[in-house]
Amino acid sequence: MAAARWPHDAPLTVLVDDVRDFKDERPALVARSSPQALALLDELEGVRIDHLWLDHDLAGRDTIGPVVDLLVHRAKAGVPLDVGQIHIHTINLVPGVEMAVVLRSAGCVVVRSFALTMWTRLF
């Protein structure tokens, strides 16, 4: 269980990205696909996620779309996930802008991150 592995005194960071990790090795729960992300968010139900980092293009044809849909649906239904800040770090410009617009319109706090030097690539 991911939530059980998290030190409760540390801010909870969740990273959804198929090929990147944080260069500074900050602690984070990582999902490499949208199905993994949905399962992780389900597992974290009721837990405060301080920082949720979202990439748009995941492996193959997978995208962050299902995760964005879940966040928007929950917010519009009045039962939003407890997320402090969503960081969109995709280099795919148009989908990144679209993600930000949709999430902000649902009431989410969104920040765009273009800092390429903060990442290490798995391959």
PDB file of C-alpha atoms in Angstrom:
ATOM      1  CA  MET A   1       0.000   0.000   0.000  1.00  0.00           C
ATOM      2  CA  ALA A   2       1.594   3.262  -1.169  1.00  0.00           C
ATOM      3  CA  ALA A   3       0.089   5.436   1.546  1.00  0.00           C
ATOM      4  CA  ALA A   4       1.521   3.156   4.224  1.00  0.00           C
ATOM      5  CA  ARG A   5       5.052   3.738   2.816  1.00  0.00           C
ATOM      6  CA  TRP A   6       4.757   7.509   3.079  1.00  0.00           C
ATOM      7  CA  PRO A   7       6.338   9.260   6.083  1.00  0.00           C
ATOM      8  CA  HIS A   8       3.369  11.150   7.490  1.00  0.00           C
ATOM      9  CA  ASP A   9       5.416  14.156   8.612  1.00  0.00           C
ATOM     10  CA  ALA A  10       6.639  14.850   5.049  1.00  0.00           C
ATOM     11  CA  PRO A  11       4.639  16.594   2.312  1.00  0.00           C
ATOM     12  CA  LEU A  12       3.129  14.017  -0.020  1.00  0.00           C
ATOM     13  CA  THR A  13       4.282  14.318  -3.616  1.00  0.00           C
ATOM     14  CA  VAL A  14       2.833  12.194  -6.413  1.00  0.00           C
ATOM     15  CA  LEU A  15       4.550  12.106  -9.806  1.00  0.00           C
ATOM     16  CA  VAL A  16       2.794  10.799 -12.913  1.00  0.00           C
ATOM     17  CA  ASP A  17       5.421  10.489 -15.638  1.00  0.00           C
ATOM     18  CA  ASP A  18       6.553   7.570 -17.755  1.00  0.00           C
ATOM     19  CA  VAL A  19      10.247   8.487 -18.090  1.00  0.00           C
ATOM     20  CA  ARG A  20      11.237  11.124 -15.512  1.00  0.00           C
ATOM     21  CA  ASP A  21      12.208  11.224 -11.865  1.00  0.00           C
ATOM     22  CA  PHE A  22      13.157  14.206  -9.733  1.00  0.00           C
ATOM     23  CA  LYS A  23      16.865  14.990  -9.997  1.00  0.00           C
ATOM     24  CA  ASP A  24      16.952  16.134  -6.363  1.00  0.00           C
ATOM     25  CA  GLU A  25      15.609  12.697  -5.354  1.00  0.00           C
ATOM     26  CA  ARG A  26      12.760  14.195  -3.334  1.00  0.00           C
ATOM     27  CA  PRO A  27      10.480  11.521  -1.952  1.00  0.00           C
ATOM     28  CA  ALA A  28       7.549  10.857  -4.248  1.00  0.00           C
ATOM     29  CA  LEU A  29       5.056   8.159  -5.047  1.00  0.00           C
ATOM     30  CA  VAL A  30       5.383   7.493  -8.772  1.00  0.00           C
ATOM     31  CA  ALA A  31       2.944   6.192 -11.374  1.00  0.00           C
ATOM     32  CA  ARG A  32       4.247   5.464 -14.881  1.00  0.00           C
ATOM     33  CA  SER A  33       0.875   5.176 -16.655  1.00  0.00           C
ATOM     34  CA  SER A  34      -2.647   6.511 -16.323  1.00  0.00           C
ATOM     35  CA  PRO A  35      -3.990   3.178 -14.990  1.00  0.00           C
ATOM     36  CA  GLN A  36      -1.233   3.160 -12.341  1.00  0.00           C
ATOM     37  CA  ALA A  37      -2.027   6.788 -11.487  1.00  0.00           C
ATOM     38  CA  LEU A  38      -5.752   6.073 -11.128  1.00  0.00           C
ATOM     39  CA  ALA A  39      -5.003   3.103  -8.872  1.00  0.00           C
ATOM     40  CA  LEU A  40      -2.596   5.184  -6.765  1.00  0.00           C
ATOM     41  CA  LEU A  41      -5.086   8.036  -6.401  1.00  0.00           C
ATOM     42  CA  ASP A  42      -7.757   5.533  -5.398  1.00  0.00           C
ATOM     43  CA  GLU A  43      -5.385   4.083  -2.805  1.00  0.00           C
ATOM     44  CA  LEU A  44      -4.683   7.590  -1.485  1.00  0.00           C
ATOM     45  CA  GLU A  45      -8.389   8.436  -1.085  1.00  0.00           C
ATOM     46  CA  GLY A  46      -8.761  10.673   1.958  1.00  0.00           C
ATOM     47  CA  VAL A  47      -5.019  11.438   2.133  1.00  0.00           C
ATOM     48  CA  ARG A  48      -3.739  14.965   1.472  1.00  0.00           C
ATOM     49  CA  ILE A  49      -1.581  15.119  -1.682  1.00  0.00           C
ATOM     50  CA  ASP A  50       0.490  18.268  -1.352  1.00  0.00           C
ATOM     51  CA  HIS A  51       1.974  18.201  -4.850  1.00  0.00           C
ATOM     52  CA  LEU A  52       0.618  16.281  -7.840  1.00  0.00           C
ATOM     53  CA  TRP A  53       2.975  16.405 -10.844  1.00  0.00           C
ATOM     54  CA  LEU A  54       1.385  15.544 -14.209  1.00  0.00           C
ATOM     55  CA  ASP A  55       3.012  14.830 -17.558  1.00  0.00           C
ATOM     56  CA  HIS A  56       0.694  14.648 -20.571  1.00  0.00           C
ATOM     57  CA  ASP A  57       2.243  12.058 -22.869  1.00  0.00           C
ATOM     58  CA  LEU A  58       2.806   8.736 -21.181  1.00  0.00           C
ATOM     59  CA  ALA A  59       4.003   5.445 -22.699  1.00  0.00           C
ATOM     60  CA  GLY A  60       2.623   4.473 -26.109  1.00  0.00           C
ATOM     61  CA  ARG A  61      -0.787   6.005 -26.718  1.00  0.00           C
ATOM     62  CA  ASP A  62      -1.427   6.570 -23.027  1.00  0.00           C
ATOM     63  CA  THR A  63      -1.974  10.135 -21.837  1.00  0.00           C
ATOM     64  CA  ILE A  64      -2.856  11.813 -18.569  1.00  0.00           C
ATOM     65  CA  GLY A  65      -6.414  12.297 -19.870  1.00  0.00           C
ATOM     66  CA  PRO A  66      -8.106   9.756 -17.574  1.00  0.00           C
ATOM     67  CA  VAL A  67      -6.443  11.322 -14.520  1.00  0.00           C
ATOM     68  CA  VAL A  68      -7.514  14.840 -15.529  1.00  0.00           C
ATOM     69  CA  ASP A  69     -11.033  13.510 -16.175  1.00  0.00           C
ATOM     70  CA  LEU A  70     -11.123  12.003 -12.674  1.00  0.00           C
ATOM     71  CA  LEU A  71      -9.895  15.221 -11.043  1.00  0.00           C
ATOM     72  CA  VAL A  72     -12.435  17.339 -12.928  1.00  0.00           C
ATOM     73  CA  HIS A  73     -15.325  14.916 -12.362  1.00  0.00           C
ATOM     74  CA  ARG A  74     -14.638  14.708  -8.625  1.00  0.00           C
ATOM     75  CA  ALA A  75     -14.335  18.494  -8.318  1.00  0.00           C
ATOM     76  CA  LYS A  76     -17.568  19.137 -10.219  1.00  0.00           C
ATOM     77  CA  ALA A  77     -19.364  16.493  -8.150  1.00  0.00           C
ATOM     78  CA  GLY A  78     -18.368  18.343  -4.977  1.00  0.00           C
ATOM     79  CA  VAL A  79     -15.999  15.622  -3.750  1.00  0.00           C
ATOM     80  CA  PRO A  80     -12.600  16.784  -5.003  1.00  0.00           C
ATOM     81  CA  LEU A  81      -9.445  14.896  -4.229  1.00  0.00           C
ATOM     82  CA  ASP A  82      -7.457  16.619  -1.499  1.00  0.00           C
ATOM     83  CA  VAL A  83      -4.677  18.053  -3.679  1.00  0.00           C
ATOM     84  CA  GLY A  84      -2.839  21.192  -2.670  1.00  0.00           C
ATOM     85  CA  GLN A  85      -1.216  22.023  -5.983  1.00  0.00           C
ATOM     86  CA  ILE A  86      -1.131  20.408  -9.419  1.00  0.00           C
ATOM     87  CA  HIS A  87       2.105  20.904 -11.341  1.00  0.00           C
ATOM     88  CA  ILE A  88       1.846  20.402 -15.097  1.00  0.00           C
ATOM     89  CA  HIS A  89       5.303  19.634 -16.418  1.00  0.00           C
ATOM     90  CA  THR A  90       4.613  18.360 -19.923  1.00  0.00           C
ATOM     91  CA  ILE A  91       6.742  19.706 -22.776  1.00  0.00           C
ATOM     92  CA  ASN A  92       3.764  19.173 -25.087  1.00  0.00           C
ATOM     93  CA  LEU A  93       2.626  22.803 -25.124  1.00  0.00           C
ATOM     94  CA  VAL A  94      -0.980  22.684 -26.391  1.00  0.00           C
ATOM     95  CA  PRO A  95      -2.146  19.767 -24.220  1.00  0.00           C
ATOM     96  CA  GLY A  96      -0.386  21.385 -21.267  1.00  0.00           C
ATOM     97  CA  VAL A  97      -2.341  24.608 -21.732  1.00  0.00           C
ATOM     98  CA  GLU A  98      -5.578  22.660 -22.220  1.00  0.00           C
ATOM     99  CA  MET A  99      -4.952  20.644 -19.045  1.00  0.00           C
ATOM    100  CA  ALA A 100      -4.362  23.833 -17.066  1.00  0.00           C
ATOM    101  CA  VAL A 101      -7.527  25.490 -18.375  1.00  0.00           C
ATOM    102  CA  VAL A 102      -9.734  22.472 -17.663  1.00  0.00           C
ATOM    103  CA  LEU A 103      -8.297  21.871 -14.198  1.00  0.00           C
ATOM    104  CA  ARG A 104      -8.474  25.542 -13.202  1.00  0.00           C
ATOM    105  CA  SER A 105     -12.078  25.751 -14.408  1.00  0.00           C
ATOM    106  CA  ALA A 106     -12.845  22.879 -12.034  1.00  0.00           C
ATOM    107  CA  GLY A 107     -11.324  24.847  -9.151  1.00  0.00           C
ATOM    108  CA  CYS A 108      -7.923  23.159  -8.987  1.00  0.00           C
ATOM    109  CA  VAL A 109      -4.764  25.101  -8.142  1.00  0.00           C
ATOM    110  CA  VAL A 110      -2.485  24.614 -11.144  1.00  0.00           C
ATOM    111  CA  VAL A 111       1.112  25.646 -11.806  1.00  0.00           C
ATOM    112  CA  ARG A 112       2.971  25.169 -15.098  1.00  0.00           C
ATOM    113  CA  SER A 113       6.561  24.007 -14.692  1.00  0.00           C
ATOM    114  CA  PHE A 114       9.055  24.404 -17.519  1.00  0.00           C
ATOM    115  CA  ALA A 115      12.207  23.654 -15.484  1.00  0.00           C
ATOM    116  CA  LEU A 116      13.970  21.050 -17.606  1.00  0.00           C
ATOM    117  CA  THR A 117      16.934  20.835 -15.241  1.00  0.00           C
ATOM    118  CA  MET A 118      14.929  19.338 -12.383  1.00  0.00           C
ATOM    119  CA  TRP A 119      14.546  15.931 -14.050  1.00  0.00           C
ATOM    120  CA  THR A 120      16.512  12.780 -14.682  1.00  0.00           C
ATOM    121  CA  ARG A 121      15.335  10.438 -17.417  1.00  0.00           C
ATOM    122  CA  LEU A 122      14.992   6.712 -16.852  1.00  0.00           C
ATOM    123  CA  PHE A 123      15.953   5.954 -20.446  1.00  0.00           C
TER     124      PHE A 123
END
